[in-house]
Short mmCIF file of C-alpha atoms and ligand atoms in Angstrom, two decimals:
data_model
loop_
_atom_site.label_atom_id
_atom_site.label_comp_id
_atom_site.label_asym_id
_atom_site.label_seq_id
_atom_site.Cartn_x
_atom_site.Cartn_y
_atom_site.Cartn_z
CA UNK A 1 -3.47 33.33 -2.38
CA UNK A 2 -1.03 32.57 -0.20
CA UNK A 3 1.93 35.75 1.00
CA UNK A 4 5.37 35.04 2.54
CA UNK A 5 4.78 36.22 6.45
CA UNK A 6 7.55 36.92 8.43
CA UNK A 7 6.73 36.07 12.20
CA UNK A 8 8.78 37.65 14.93
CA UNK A 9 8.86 36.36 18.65
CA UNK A 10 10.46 37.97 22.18
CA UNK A 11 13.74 35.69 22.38
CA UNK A 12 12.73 36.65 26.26
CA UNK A 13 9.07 35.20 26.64
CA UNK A 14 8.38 33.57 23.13
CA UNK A 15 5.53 36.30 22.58
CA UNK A 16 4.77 36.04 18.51
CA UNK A 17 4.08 39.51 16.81
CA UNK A 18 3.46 40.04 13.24
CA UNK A 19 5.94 43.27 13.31
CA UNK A 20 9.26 44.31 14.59
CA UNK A 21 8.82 45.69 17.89
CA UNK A 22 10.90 47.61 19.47
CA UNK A 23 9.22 46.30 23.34
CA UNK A 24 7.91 43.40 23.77
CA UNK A 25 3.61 43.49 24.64
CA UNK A 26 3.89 40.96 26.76
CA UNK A 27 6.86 40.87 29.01
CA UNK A 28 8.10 44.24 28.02
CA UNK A 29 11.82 43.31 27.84
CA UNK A 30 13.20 45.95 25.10
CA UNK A 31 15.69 44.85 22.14
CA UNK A 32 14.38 40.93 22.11
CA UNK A 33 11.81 40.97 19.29
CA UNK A 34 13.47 39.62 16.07
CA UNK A 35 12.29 37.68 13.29
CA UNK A 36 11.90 33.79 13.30
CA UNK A 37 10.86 31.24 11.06
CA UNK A 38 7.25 30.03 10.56
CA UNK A 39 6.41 27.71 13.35
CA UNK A 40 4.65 24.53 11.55
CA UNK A 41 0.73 25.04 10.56
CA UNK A 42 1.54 28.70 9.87
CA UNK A 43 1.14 29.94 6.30
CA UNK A 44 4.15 30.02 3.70
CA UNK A 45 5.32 31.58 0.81
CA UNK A 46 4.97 28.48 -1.49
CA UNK A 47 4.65 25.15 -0.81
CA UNK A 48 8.16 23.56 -1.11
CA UNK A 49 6.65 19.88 -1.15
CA UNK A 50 7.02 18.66 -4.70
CA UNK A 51 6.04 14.65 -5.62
CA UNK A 52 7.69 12.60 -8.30
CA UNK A 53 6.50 9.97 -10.42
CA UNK A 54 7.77 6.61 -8.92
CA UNK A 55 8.66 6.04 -13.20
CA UNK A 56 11.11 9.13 -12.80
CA UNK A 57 12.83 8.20 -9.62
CA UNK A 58 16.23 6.37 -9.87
CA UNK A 59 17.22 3.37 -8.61
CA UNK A 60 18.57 3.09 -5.56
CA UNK A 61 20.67 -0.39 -6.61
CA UNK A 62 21.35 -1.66 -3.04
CA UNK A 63 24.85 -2.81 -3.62
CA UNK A 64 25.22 -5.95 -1.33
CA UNK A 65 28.77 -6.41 0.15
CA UNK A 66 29.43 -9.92 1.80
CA UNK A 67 30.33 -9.59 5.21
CA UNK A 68 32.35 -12.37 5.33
CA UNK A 69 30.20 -14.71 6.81
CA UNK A 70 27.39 -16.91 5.15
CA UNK A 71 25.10 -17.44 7.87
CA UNK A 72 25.36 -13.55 8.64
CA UNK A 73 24.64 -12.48 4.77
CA UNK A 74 21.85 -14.86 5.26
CA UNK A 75 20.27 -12.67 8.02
CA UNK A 76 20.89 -9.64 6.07
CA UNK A 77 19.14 -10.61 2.75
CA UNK A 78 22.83 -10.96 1.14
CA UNK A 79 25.10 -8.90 3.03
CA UNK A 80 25.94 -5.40 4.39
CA UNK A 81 24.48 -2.19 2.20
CA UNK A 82 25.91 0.69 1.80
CA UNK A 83 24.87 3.65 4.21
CA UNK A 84 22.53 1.42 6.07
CA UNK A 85 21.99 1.23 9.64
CA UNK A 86 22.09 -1.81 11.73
CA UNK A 87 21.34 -2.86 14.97
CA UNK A 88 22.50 -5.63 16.86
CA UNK A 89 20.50 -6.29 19.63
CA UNK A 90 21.18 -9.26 22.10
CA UNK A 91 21.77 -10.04 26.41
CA UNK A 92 25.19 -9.20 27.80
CA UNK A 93 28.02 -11.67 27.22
CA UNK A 94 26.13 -13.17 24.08
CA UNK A 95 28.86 -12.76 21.77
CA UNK A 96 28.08 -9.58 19.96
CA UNK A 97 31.54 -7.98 20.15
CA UNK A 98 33.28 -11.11 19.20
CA UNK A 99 30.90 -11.63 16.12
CA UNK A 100 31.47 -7.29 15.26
CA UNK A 101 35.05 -8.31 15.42
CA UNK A 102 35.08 -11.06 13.34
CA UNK A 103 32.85 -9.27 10.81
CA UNK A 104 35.15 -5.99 11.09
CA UNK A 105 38.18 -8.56 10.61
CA UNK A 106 36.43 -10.03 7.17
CA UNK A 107 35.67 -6.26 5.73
CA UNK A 108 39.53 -5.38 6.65
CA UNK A 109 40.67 -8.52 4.63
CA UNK A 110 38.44 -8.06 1.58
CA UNK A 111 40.63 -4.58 1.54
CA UNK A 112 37.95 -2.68 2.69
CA UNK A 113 38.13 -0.18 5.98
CA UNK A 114 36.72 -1.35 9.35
CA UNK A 115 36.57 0.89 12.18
CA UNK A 116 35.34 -0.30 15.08
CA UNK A 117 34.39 2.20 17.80
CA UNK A 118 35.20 1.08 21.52
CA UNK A 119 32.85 3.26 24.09
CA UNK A 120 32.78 0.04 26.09
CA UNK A 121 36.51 -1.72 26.19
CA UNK A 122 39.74 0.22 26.11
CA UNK A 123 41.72 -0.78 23.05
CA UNK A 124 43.88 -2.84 25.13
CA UNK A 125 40.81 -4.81 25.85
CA UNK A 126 39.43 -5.09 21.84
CA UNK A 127 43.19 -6.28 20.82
CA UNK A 128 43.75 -9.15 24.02
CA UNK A 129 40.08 -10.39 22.43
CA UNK A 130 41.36 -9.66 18.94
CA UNK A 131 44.40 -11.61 19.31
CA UNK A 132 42.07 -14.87 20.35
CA UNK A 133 40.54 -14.20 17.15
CA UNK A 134 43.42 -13.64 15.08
CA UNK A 135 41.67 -10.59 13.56
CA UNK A 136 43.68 -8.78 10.72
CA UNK A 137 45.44 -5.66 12.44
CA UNK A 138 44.60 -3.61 9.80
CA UNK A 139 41.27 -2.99 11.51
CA UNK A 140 40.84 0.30 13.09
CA UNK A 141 39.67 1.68 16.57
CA UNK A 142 38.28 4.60 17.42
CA UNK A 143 37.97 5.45 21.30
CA UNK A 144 35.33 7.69 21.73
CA UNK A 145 31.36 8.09 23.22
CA UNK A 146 30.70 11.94 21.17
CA UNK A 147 28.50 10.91 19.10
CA UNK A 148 29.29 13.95 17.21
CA UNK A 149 32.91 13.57 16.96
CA UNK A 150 31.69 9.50 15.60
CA UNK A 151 29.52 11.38 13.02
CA UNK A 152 32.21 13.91 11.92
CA UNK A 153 34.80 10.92 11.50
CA UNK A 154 31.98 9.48 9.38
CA UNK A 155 31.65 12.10 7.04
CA UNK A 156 35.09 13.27 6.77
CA UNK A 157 36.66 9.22 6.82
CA UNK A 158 33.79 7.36 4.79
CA UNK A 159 35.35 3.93 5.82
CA UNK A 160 33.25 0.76 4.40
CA UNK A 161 32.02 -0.18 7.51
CA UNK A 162 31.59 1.64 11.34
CA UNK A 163 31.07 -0.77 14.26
CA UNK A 164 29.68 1.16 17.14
CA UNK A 165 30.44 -0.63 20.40
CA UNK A 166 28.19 -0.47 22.43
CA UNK A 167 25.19 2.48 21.29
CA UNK A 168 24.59 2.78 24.87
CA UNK A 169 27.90 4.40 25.82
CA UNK A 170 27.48 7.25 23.33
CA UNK A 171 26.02 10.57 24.39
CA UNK A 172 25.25 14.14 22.10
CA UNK A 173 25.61 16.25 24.64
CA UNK A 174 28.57 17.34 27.39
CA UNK A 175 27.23 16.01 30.75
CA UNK A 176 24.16 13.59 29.72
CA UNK A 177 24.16 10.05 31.00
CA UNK A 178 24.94 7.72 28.43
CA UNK A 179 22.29 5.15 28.22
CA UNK A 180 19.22 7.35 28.70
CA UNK A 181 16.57 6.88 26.47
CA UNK A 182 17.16 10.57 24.89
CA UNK A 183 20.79 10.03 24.46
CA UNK A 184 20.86 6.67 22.91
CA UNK A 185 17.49 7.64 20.26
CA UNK A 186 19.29 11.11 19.60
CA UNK A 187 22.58 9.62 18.92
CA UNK A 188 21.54 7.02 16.94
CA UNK A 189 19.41 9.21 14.76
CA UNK A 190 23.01 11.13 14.36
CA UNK A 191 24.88 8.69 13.35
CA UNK A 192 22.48 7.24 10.92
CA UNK A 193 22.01 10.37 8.96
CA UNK A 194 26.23 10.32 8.88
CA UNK A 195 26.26 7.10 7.32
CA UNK A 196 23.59 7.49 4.60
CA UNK A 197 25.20 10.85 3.79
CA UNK A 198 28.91 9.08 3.91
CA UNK A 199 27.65 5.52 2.51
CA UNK A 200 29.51 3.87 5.41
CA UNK A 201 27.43 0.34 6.79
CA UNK A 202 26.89 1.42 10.48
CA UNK A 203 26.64 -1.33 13.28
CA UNK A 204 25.27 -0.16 16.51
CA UNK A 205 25.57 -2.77 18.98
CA UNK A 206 22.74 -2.50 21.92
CA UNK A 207 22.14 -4.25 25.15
CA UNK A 208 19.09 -5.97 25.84
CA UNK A 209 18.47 -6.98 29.56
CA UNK A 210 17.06 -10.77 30.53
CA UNK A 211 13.77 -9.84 30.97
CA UNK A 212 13.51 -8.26 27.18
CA UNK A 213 13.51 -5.06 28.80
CA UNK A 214 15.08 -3.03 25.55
CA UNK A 215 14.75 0.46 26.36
CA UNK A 216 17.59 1.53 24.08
CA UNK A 217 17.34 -0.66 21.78
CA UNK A 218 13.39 -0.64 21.28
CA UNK A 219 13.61 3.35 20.37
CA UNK A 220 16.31 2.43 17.62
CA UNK A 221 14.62 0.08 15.95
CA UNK A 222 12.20 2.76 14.57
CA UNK A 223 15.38 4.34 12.86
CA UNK A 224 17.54 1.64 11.76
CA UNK A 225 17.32 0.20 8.74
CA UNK A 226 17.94 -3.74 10.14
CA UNK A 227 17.33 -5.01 13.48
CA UNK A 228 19.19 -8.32 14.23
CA UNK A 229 19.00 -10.10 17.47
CA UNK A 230 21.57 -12.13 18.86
CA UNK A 231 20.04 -15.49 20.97
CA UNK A 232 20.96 -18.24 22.94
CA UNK A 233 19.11 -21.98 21.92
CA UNK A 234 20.09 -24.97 22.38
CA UNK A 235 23.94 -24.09 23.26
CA UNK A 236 24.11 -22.44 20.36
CA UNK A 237 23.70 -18.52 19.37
CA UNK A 238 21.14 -17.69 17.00
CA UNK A 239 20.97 -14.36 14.75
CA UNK A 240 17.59 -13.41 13.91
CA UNK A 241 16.30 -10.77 11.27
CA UNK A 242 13.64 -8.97 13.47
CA UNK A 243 13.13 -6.47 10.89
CA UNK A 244 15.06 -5.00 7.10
CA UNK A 245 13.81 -2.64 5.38
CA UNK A 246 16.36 -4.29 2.29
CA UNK A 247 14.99 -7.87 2.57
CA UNK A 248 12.99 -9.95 4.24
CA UNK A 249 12.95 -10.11 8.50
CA UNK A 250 12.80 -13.54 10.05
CA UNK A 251 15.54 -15.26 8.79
CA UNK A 252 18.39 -17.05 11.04
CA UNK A 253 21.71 -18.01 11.18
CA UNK A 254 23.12 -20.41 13.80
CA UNK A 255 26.54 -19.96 15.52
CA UNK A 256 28.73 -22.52 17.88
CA UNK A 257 30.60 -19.91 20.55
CA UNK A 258 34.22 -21.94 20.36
CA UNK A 259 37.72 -20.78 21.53
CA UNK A 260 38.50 -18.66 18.34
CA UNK A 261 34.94 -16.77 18.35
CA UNK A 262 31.61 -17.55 16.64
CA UNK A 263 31.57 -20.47 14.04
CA UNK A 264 28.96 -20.69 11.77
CA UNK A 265 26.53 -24.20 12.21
CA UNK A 266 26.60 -26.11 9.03
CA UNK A 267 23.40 -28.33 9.79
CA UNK A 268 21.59 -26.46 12.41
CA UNK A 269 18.67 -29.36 12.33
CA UNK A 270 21.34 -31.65 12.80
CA UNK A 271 22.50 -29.68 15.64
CA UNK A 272 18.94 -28.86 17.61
CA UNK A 273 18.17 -32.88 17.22
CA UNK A 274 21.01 -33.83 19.01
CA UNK A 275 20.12 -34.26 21.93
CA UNK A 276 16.49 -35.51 21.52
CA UNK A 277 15.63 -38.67 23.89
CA UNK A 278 14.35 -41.58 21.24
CA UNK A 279 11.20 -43.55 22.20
CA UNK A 280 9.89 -40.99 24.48
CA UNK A 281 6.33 -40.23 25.02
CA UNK A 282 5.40 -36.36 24.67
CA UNK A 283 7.92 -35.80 22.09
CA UNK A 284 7.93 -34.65 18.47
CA UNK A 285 10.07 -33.33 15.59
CA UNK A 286 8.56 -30.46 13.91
CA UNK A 287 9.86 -29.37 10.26
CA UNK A 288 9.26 -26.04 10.84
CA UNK A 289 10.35 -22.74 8.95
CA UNK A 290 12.30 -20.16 10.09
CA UNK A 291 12.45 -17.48 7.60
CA UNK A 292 13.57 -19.42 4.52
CA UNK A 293 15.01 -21.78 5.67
CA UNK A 294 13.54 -25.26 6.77
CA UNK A 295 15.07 -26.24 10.19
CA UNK A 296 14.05 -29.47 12.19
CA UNK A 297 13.21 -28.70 16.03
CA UNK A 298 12.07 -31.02 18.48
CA UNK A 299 8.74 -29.76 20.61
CA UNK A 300 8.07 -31.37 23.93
CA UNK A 301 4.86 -31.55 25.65
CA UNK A 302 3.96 -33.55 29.38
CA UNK A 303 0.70 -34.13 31.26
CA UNK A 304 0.14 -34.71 34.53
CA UNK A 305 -2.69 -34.66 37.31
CA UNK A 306 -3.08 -30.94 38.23
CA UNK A 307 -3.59 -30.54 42.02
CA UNK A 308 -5.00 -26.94 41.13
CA UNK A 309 -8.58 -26.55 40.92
CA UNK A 310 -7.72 -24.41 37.14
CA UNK A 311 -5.25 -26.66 35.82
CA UNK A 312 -2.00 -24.92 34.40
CA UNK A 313 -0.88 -24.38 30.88
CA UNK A 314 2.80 -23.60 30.19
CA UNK A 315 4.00 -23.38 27.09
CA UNK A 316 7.61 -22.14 26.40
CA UNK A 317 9.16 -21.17 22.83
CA UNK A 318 5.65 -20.73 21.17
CA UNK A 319 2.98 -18.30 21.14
CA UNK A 320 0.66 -19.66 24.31
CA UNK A 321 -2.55 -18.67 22.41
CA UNK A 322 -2.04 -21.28 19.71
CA UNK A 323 -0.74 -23.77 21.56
CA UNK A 324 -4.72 -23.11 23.37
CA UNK A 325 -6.33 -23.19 20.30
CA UNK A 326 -4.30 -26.60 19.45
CA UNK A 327 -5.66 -28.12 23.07
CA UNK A 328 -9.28 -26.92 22.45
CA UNK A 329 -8.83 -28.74 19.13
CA UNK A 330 -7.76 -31.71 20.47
CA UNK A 331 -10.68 -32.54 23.53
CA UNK A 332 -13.75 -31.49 21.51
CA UNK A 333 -12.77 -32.92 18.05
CA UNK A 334 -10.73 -35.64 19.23
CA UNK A 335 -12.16 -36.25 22.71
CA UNK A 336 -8.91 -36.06 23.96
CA UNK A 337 -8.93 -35.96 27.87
CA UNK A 338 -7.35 -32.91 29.20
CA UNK A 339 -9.56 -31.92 31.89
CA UNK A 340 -7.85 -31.70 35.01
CA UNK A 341 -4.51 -32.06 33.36
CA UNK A 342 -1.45 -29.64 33.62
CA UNK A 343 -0.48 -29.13 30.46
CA UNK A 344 3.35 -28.48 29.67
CA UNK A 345 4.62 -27.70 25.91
CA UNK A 346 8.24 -26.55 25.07
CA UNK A 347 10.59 -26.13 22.49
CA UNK A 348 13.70 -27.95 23.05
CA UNK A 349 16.68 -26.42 24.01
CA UNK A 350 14.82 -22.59 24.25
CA UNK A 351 14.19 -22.22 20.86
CA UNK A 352 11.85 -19.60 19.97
CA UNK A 353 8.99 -20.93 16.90
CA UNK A 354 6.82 -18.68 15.54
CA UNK A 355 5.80 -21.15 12.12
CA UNK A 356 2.28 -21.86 12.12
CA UNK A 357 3.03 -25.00 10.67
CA UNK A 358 4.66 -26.09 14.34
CA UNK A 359 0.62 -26.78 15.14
CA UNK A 360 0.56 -30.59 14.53
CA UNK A 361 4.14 -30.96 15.93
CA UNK A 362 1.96 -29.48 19.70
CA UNK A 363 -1.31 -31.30 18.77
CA UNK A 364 0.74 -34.78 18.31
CA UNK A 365 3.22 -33.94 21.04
CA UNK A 366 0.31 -33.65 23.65
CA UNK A 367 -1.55 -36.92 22.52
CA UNK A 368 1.73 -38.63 22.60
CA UNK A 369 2.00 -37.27 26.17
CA UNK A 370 -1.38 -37.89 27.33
CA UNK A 371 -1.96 -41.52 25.47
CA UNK A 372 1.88 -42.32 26.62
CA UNK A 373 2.46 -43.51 23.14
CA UNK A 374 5.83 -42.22 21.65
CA UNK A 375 6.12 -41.52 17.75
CA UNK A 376 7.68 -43.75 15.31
CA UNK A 377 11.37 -42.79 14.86
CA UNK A 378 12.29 -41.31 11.85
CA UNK A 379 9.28 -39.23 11.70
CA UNK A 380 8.86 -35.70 11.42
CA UNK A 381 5.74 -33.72 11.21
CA UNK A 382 3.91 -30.00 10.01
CA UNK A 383 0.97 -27.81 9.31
CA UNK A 384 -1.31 -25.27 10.73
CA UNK A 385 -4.30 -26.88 12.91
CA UNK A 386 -7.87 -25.08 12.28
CA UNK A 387 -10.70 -25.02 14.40
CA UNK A 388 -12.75 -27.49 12.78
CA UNK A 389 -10.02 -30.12 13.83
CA UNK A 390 -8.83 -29.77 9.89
CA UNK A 391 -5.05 -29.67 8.84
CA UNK A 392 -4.19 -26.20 7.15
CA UNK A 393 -1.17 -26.07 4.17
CA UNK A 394 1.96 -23.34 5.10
CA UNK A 395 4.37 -22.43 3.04
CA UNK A 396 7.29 -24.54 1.51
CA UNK A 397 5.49 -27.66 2.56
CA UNK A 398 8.41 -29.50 -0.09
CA UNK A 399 11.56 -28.06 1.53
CA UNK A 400 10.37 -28.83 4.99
CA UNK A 401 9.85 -32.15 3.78
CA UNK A 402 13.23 -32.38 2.24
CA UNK A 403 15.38 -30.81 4.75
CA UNK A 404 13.51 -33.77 7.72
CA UNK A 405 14.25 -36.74 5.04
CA UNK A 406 18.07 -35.28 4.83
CA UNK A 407 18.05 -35.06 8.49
CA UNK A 408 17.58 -38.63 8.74
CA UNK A 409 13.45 -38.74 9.12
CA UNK A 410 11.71 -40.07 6.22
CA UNK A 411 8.34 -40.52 7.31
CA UNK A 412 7.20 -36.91 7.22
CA UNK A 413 3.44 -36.26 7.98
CA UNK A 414 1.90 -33.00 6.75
CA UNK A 415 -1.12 -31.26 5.03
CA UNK A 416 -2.29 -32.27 1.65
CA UNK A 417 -1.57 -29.82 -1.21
CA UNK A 418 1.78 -29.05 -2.12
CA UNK A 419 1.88 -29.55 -6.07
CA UNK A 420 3.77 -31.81 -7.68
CA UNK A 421 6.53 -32.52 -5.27
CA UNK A 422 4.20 -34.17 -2.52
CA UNK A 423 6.99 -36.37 -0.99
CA UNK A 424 4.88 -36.61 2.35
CA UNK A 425 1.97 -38.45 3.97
CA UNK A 426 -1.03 -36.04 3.69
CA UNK A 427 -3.56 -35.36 5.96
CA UNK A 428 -7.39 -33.92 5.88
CA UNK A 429 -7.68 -33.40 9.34
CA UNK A 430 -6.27 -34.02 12.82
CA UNK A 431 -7.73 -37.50 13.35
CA UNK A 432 -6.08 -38.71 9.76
CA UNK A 433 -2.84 -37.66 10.69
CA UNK A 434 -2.71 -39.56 14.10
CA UNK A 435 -3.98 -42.68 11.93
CA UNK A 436 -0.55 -42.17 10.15
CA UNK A 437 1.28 -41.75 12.82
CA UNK A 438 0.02 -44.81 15.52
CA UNK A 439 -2.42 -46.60 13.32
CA UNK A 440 -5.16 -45.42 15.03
CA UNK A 441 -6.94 -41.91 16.18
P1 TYD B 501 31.23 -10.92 24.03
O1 TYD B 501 31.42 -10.84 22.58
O2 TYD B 501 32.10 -10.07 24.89
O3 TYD B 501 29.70 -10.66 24.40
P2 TYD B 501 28.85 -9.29 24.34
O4 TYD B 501 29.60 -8.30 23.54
O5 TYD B 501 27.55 -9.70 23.69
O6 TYD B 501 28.62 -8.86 25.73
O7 TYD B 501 31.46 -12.47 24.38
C1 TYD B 501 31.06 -12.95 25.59
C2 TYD B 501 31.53 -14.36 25.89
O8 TYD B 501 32.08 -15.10 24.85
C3 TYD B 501 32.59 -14.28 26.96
O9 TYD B 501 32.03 -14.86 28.12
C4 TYD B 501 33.73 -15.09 26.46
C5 TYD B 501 33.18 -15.85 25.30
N1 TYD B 501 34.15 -16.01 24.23
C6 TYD B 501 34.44 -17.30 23.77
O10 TYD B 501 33.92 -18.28 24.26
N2 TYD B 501 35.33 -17.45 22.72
C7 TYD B 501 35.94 -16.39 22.15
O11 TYD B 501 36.73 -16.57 21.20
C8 TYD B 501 35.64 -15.07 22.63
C9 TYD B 501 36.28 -13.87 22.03
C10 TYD B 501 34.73 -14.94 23.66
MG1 MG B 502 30.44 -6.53 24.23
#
């Protein structure tokens, strides 16, 4: 049976007594001893935790709202929601404020209320920027770094969307320094609870440093609802879903930085191919997957005769340990020579892959490197390599096909399986696929 206890504790020494007391026992300060409320573990009245069938629970209905552009309601899983919290996330002088702006400048012309809040630039700054970007003037600014004055105006203003610029400049307190680790968790945990209370979209823009060290911004992304991060590839800017709890992470959207702000990239393979030498040993165009969406990306690879007694492996844009796995692969089940070889593999233009089916694109990459025998042009190649030398299916097998024969490669060399729309060469194994690609293992 359980009883409602009231607990009292010395406001003084933080002594706990199960009476009023006129003294405290323990530090004997008179007068301090008042009631207080059950400290967690300690017994209470009733339990106040009730559970509800998931039957009897009402839809949430995530309203989407387009933000105004495609490649951004991409990233989001169809556009901003309504009292959600998102964090962009991306190097200084990547373009976040001018995208915020633009974005700010679409919800103003679609009638609905933009604030954005400058902690970083005066407002003289945000309009000589704005005026480059002919944004609408009907979007707001709100000078300020309290992040409880920014929470008030939430709940008290409501407005559609709330661009916080830059999360690091806010503080809770009088006196903290803005950018601590405290300052920028506590007032982001503020200002998200404003905007699910108020149904206002909240952007918090956060700094990440070159070497990914993302203090800030790593503590946020446990309370945000989206993370996005803003890149650099190829000369172009790249927004990637990290994570969304209201669709799925890992999609992108490509950007060209011009004179009047971000533009979205119509044919992003188009755009990562550009510049890819023809006829050239070592390299290879993968149809790889980001997210979704099927995007062609050229992966590099070199050899040469290591003077180190342990030659070196450096591998740039994918994950190192299956680019090893892909090397092991390749000198015991194809006797490929890679002993005292410095081994070099790289996405083009600092792209970032992290599609297993970019496996071949390394395994053919290196043998085109090592043999010195370039690929056919108009070739493009996927799938996941196993251990027994054996080519693995991944997912969408038919759009990655589709997207490299739009792109201008028809010859596409994959896995087998893929259903009815097998529009590609298919492969058992490692050894098969090279026999596609040269003629010979
Ligand atoms: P900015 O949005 O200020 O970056 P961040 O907020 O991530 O620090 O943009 C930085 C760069 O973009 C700056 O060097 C100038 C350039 N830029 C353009 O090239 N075109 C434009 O229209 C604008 C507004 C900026
Ligand atoms: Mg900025």
């Amino acid at each position: 049976m359980s009883r409602l206890t009231t607990v009292y504790a010395c406001g003084d020494c933080g002594a706990r007594s199960s009476g009023p007391l006129g003294r405290c026992p323990r530090c004997g300060a008179w007068g301090t001893v008042e009631p207080v409320l059950p400290g967690p573990g300690e017994r209470r009245a009733a339990p106040t935790a009730t559970a509800v069938r998931l039957g009897d629970v009402s839809d949430l209905g995530v309203a989407r709202l387009p933000s105004g552009l495609d490649e951004v309601d991409r990233v989001l899983g169809g556009g901003w929601v309504a009292g959600a919290a998102v964090l962009i996330a991306g190097e200084p002088g990547i373009g976040k404020s001018t995208l915020l702006l633009q974005l700010a400048d679409a919800s103003a012309r679609a009638g609905r209320r933009a604030v954005v809040v400058c902690g970083e630039e005066s407002p003289g700054q945000v309009k000589l920027r704005a005026g480059r970007l002919f944004v609408s003037g009907a979007v707001e600014l709100l000078r300020s770094t309290d992040a409880h004055a920014i929470a008030d105006f939430l709940a008290t203003e409501a407005p559609a969307l709330v661009i916080v610029d830059s999360i690091q400049t806010l503080t809770t307190e009088d006196g903290a320094a803005p950018g601590s680790l405290t300052q920028v968790r506590d007032a982001t945990a503020l200002l998200a609870q404003a905007a699910k209370a108020s149904g206002s979209t909240l952007v918090l823009i956060g700094h990440v440093t070159k070497q990914g060290a993302i203090a800030g911004p790593k503590v946020v992304e446990h309370i945000v609802d989206a993370t996005l991060a803003l890149e650099s590839a190829a000369g172009f800017r790249v927004l990637r879903g990290i994570k969304n709890r209201f669709g799925a992470a890992g999609e992108v959207g490509v950007f060209e930085m011009t004179d009047g702000g971000l533009r979205p990239v119509a044919n992003p393979s188009d755009a990562f191919l550009a510049e890819r030498p023809s006829g050239v040993p070592g390299s290879v165009v993968v149809a790889a997957l980001e997210g979704q969406r099927p995007l062609l990306v050229e992966v590099q690879a070199l050899a040469s005769a290591s003077p180190y007694s342990a030659p070196r492996r450096v591998v740039q844009g994918l994950d190192p340990r299956r680019v090893d796995l892909v090397l092991a692969v390749l000198e015991r089940r194809l006797d490929l020579p890679l002993t005292g070889l410095d081994v070099f593999v790289n996405v083009a233009g600092g792209l970032r892959l992290t599609d297993p089916g970019a496996d071949l694109a390394v395994a053919a990459a290196v043998a085109s490197a090592v043999t010195n025998r370039p690929l056919p042009e108009g070739t493009a190649v996927f799938g996941e390599v196993g251990l027994a030398g054996e080519l693995r299916s991944v997912a969408q097998g038919a759009r990655r096909a589709g997207e490299a024969v739009r792109a201008g490669h028809p010859q596409v060399v994959g896995p087998r399986g893929g259903g009815d729309a097998v529009t590609w060469s298919a492969s058992r194994d490692l050894a098969g696929a090279f026999v596609t690609l040269w003629g010979r293992p």
